[in-house]
XYZ file of C-alpha atoms in Angstrom:
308
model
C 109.227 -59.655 -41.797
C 110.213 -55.982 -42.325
C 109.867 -55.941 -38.378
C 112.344 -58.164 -37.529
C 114.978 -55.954 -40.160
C 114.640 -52.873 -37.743
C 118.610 -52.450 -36.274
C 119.082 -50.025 -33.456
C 122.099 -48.221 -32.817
C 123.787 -47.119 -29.747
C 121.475 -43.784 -29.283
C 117.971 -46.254 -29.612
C 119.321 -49.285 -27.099
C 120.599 -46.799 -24.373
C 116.860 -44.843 -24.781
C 114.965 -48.010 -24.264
C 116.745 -49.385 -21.571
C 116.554 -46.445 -19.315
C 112.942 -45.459 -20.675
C 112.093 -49.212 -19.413
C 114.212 -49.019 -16.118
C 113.400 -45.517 -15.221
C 109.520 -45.762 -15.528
C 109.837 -49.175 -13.309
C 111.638 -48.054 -10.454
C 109.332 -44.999 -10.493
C 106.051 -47.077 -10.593
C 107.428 -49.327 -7.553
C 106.624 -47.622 -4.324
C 108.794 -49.768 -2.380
C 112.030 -49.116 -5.268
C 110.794 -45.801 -4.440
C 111.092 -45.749 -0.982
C 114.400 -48.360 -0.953
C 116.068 -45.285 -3.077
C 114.642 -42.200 -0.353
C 117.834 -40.218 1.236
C 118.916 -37.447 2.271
C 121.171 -35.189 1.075
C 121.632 -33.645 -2.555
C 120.817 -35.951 -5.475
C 124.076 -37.290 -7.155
C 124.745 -36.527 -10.880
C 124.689 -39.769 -12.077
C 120.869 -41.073 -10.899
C 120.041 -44.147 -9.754
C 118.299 -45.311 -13.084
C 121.091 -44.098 -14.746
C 123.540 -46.518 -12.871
C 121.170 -49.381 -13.796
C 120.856 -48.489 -17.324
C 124.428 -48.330 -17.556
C 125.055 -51.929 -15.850
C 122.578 -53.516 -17.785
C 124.005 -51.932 -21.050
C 127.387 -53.059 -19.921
C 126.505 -56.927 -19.747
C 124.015 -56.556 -23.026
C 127.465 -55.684 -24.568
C 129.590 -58.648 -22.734
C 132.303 -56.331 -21.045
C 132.632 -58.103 -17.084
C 135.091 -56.396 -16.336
C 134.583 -52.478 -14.773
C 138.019 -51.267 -15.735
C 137.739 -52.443 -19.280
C 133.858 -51.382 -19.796
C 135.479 -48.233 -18.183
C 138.578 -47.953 -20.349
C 136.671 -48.621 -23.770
C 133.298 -47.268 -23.510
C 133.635 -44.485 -21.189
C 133.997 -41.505 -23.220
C 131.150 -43.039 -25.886
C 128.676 -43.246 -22.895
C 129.532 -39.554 -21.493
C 126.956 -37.866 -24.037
C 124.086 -39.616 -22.717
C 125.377 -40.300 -18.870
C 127.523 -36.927 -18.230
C 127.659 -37.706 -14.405
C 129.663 -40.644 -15.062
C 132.595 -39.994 -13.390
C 134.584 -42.951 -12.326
C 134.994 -46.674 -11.790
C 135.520 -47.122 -8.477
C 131.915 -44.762 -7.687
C 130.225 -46.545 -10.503
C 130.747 -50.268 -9.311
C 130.053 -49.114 -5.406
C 126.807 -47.834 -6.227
C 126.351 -51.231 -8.883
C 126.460 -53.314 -5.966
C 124.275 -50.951 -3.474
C 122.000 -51.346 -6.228
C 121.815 -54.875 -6.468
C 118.667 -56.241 -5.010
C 116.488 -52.987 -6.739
C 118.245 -54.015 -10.002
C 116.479 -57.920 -9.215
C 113.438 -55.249 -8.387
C 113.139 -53.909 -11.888
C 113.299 -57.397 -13.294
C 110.470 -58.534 -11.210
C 108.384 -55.079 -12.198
C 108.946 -55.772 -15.983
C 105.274 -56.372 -17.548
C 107.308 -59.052 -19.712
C 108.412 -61.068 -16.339
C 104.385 -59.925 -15.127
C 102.746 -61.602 -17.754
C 105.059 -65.117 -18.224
C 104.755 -65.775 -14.250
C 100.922 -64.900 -14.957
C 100.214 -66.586 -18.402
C 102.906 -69.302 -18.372
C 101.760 -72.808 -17.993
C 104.714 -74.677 -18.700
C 108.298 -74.248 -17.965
C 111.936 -75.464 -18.584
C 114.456 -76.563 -15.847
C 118.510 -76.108 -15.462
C 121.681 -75.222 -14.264
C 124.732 -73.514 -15.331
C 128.091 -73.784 -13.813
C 129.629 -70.275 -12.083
C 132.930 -71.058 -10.799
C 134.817 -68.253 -8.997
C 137.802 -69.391 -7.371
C 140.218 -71.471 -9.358
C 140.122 -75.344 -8.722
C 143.315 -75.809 -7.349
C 144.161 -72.372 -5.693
C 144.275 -71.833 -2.395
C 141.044 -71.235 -0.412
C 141.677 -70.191 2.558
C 141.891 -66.278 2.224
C 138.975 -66.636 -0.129
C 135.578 -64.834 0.324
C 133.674 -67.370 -1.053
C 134.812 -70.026 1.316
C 131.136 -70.964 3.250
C 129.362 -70.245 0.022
C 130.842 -71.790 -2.708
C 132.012 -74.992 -3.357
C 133.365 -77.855 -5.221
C 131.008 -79.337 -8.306
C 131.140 -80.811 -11.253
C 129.278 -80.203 -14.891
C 128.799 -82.943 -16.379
C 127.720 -81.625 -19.816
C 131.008 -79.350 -20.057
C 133.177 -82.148 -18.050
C 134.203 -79.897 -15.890
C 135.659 -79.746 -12.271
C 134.986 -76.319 -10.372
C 134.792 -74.617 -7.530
C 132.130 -72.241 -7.227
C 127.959 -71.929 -7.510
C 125.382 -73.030 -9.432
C 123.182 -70.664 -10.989
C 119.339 -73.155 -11.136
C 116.634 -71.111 -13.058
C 113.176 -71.969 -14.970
C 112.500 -70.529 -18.065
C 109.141 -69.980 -19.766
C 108.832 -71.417 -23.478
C 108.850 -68.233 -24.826
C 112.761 -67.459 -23.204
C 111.834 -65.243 -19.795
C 114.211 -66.474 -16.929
C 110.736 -66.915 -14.584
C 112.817 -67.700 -11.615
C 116.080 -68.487 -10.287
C 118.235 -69.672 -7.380
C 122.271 -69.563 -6.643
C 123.501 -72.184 -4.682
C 126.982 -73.858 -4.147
C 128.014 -76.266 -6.743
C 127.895 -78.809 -4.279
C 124.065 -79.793 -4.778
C 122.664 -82.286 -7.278
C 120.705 -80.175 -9.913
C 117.666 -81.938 -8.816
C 117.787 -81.024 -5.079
C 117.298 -77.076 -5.028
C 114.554 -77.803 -7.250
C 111.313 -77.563 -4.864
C 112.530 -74.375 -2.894
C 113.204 -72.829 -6.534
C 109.547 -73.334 -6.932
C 108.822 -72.217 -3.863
C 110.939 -68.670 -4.230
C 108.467 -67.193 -7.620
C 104.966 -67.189 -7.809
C 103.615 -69.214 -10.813
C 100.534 -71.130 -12.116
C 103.257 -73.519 -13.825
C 101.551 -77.278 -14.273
C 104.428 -78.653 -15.872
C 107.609 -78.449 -15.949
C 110.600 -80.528 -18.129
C 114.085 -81.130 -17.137
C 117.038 -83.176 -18.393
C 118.175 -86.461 -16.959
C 119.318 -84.708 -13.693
C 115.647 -84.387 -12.831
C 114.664 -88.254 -13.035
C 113.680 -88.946 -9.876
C 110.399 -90.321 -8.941
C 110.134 -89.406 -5.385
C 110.830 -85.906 -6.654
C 108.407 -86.215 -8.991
C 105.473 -87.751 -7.381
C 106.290 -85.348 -4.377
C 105.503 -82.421 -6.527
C 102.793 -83.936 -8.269
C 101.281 -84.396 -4.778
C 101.916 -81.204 -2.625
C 102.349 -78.853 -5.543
C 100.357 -79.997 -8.427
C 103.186 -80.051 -10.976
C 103.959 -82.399 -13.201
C 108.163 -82.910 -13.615
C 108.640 -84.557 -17.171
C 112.717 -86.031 -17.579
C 113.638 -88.072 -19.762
C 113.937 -91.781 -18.472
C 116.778 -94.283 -18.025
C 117.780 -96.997 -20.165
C 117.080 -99.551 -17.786
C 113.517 -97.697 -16.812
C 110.645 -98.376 -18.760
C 109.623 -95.383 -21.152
C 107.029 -93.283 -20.092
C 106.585 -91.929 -23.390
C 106.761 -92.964 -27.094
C 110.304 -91.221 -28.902
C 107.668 -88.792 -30.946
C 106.409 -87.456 -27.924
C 110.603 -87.277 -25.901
C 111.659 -85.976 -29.316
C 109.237 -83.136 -28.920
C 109.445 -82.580 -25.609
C 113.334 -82.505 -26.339
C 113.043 -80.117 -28.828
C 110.929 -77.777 -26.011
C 113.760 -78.014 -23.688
C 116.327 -76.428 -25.906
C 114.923 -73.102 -25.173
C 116.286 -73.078 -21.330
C 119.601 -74.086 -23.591
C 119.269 -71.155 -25.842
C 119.087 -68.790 -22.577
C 121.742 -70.531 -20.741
C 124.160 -70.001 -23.506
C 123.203 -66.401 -24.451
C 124.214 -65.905 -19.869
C 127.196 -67.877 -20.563
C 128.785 -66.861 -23.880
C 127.217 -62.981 -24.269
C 126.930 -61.810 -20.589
C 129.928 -64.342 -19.702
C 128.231 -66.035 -16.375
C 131.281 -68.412 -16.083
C 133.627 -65.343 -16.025
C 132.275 -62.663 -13.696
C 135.774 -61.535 -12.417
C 134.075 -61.169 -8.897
C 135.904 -60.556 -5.723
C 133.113 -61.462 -3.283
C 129.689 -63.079 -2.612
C 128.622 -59.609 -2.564
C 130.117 -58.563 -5.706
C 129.330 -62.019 -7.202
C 125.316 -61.742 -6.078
C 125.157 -58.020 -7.787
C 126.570 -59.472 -11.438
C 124.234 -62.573 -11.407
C 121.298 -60.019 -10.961
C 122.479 -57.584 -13.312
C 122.689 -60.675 -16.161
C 119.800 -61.963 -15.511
C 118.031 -58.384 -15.650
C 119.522 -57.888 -18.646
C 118.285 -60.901 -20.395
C 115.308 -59.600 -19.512
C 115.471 -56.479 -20.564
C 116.745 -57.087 -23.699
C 113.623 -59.100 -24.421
C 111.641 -56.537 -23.616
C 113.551 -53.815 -25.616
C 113.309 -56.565 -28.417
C 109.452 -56.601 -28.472
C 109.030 -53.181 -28.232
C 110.533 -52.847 -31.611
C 108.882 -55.733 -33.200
C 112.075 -57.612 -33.070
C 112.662 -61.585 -31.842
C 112.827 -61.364 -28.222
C 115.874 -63.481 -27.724
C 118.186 -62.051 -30.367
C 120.178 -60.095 -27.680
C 123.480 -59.913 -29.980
C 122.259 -57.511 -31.542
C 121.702 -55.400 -29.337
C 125.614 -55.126 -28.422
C 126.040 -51.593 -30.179
């Protein structure tokens, strides 16, 4: 219990992250060699520039020229090269796919993909152009599109971010796709994209669908547990849906800690580009966080305190 008391301050989270980043992308030859060029090395490194996106959505700032405006001149003492915005978000978005890199190198991400034998599936809405604006000039026309969330009632036009989530609260996998999709359809190649030793794996109702499920059960060994229809018979007694309920709320718990902390729904991006790069950087820094977390004997998935 006097574990879980420990609070860290500004000085401690900014450590850990880049101790964490910095001794990942230097154990990855190929981050390694992604990262060789010529030329002098610029002031502000490259795990530097990762430490200080994941720090930024850790503390739910979106937006560059706010993060910028307010937390500049606190960062300065432990980043001096950072210089400005516009340099910052370039090299934030050049960075992208080793920031998804670091995530994938993180012994916590290791071990759940390893040791995991059950998992929780779900999607979250991202919308990124408003519903009834004008498409046309928009860069996420061919990418995006329209969808509706059902849980939040909601008519958008934008992506869906689908991910599986170990019991424990790692993001094990995930896939962005238009909003267009039924949650159940992206479901097998999401699978497909992360290597797991998963056997089963629970959904909401989106996910009751028996070909679906005795096509996995088949071809991928995997049991898909939903909970049934009224008109269906039960599959299971209410004990056992109650507690397999009840096992589902963690992909719930991570969902809303990416929606209302690191503000998935509002990512204030401009592009697909721009829009890939903050999706990675959240979901990194869910990650991350954990792992900070359990380094200082802390619950894994209290992340709000970590905005310092």
């Amino acid at each position: 219990m006097q574990n879980q008391r420990v609070i860290l301050d500004k000085a401690i989270v900014l450590t850990t992250i880049f101790t964490i980043v910095d001794d990942a992308m230097k154990g990855s030859p190929a981050i390694v060699a992604a990262l060789r060029r010529p030329g002098r090395a610029p002031h502000l490194s490259d795990s530097e520039v990762v430490t200080v996106a994941l720090y930024q959505e850790l503390i739910g700032e979106p937006r560059e020229d706010h993060f910028f405006r307010l937390h500049r001149w606190s960062l300065l003492p432990f980043f001096p090269g950072l210089n400005e915005r516009s340099r910052y978000n370039r090299r934030k978005r050049d960075l992208w796919s080793v920031i998804l890199a670091v995530r994938l190198s993180l012994q916590l991400v290791l071990d759940a993909l390893e040791l995991e034998e059950a998992g929780v599936v779900d999607s979250a809405p991202v919308p990124c152009v408003g519903r009834k604006r004008d498409k046309s000039s928009s860069a996420f026309v061919g990418f995006a599109d329209y969808g509706v969330c059902s849980s939040k009632a909601m008519k958008y036009f934008g992506c869906k971010l689908h991910t599986v989530v170990s019991l424990t609260g790692v993001v094990l996998g995930y896939l962005l796709t238009s909003a267009a999709p039924y949650d159940n359809q992206p479901l097998t190649e999401l699978l497909d994209s992360m290597p797991h030793y998963l056997k089963h794996i629970l959904g909401d109702g989106a996910y009751n669908d028996e070909q679906l499920q005795a096509f996995l059960k088949q071809y991928r060994g995997l049991a898909l547990l939903a909970p049934t229809r009224v008109n269906q018979e039960p599959k299971r007694t209410k004990q056992q849906q109650k507690s397999q309920n009840r096992l589902r709320l963690i992909c719930e718990t991570v969902n809303a800690q990416l929606q209302e902390q690191m503000h998935l729904s509002k990512h204030y991006a401009k592009s697909t580009w721009g829009l890939l790069t903050r999706v990675a950087t959240k979901l990194t820094a869910h990650s991350v966080g954990m792992m900070v977390n359990s380094m200082w004997g802390r619950p894994a998935l209290r992340l709000a305190d970590l905005a310092v």
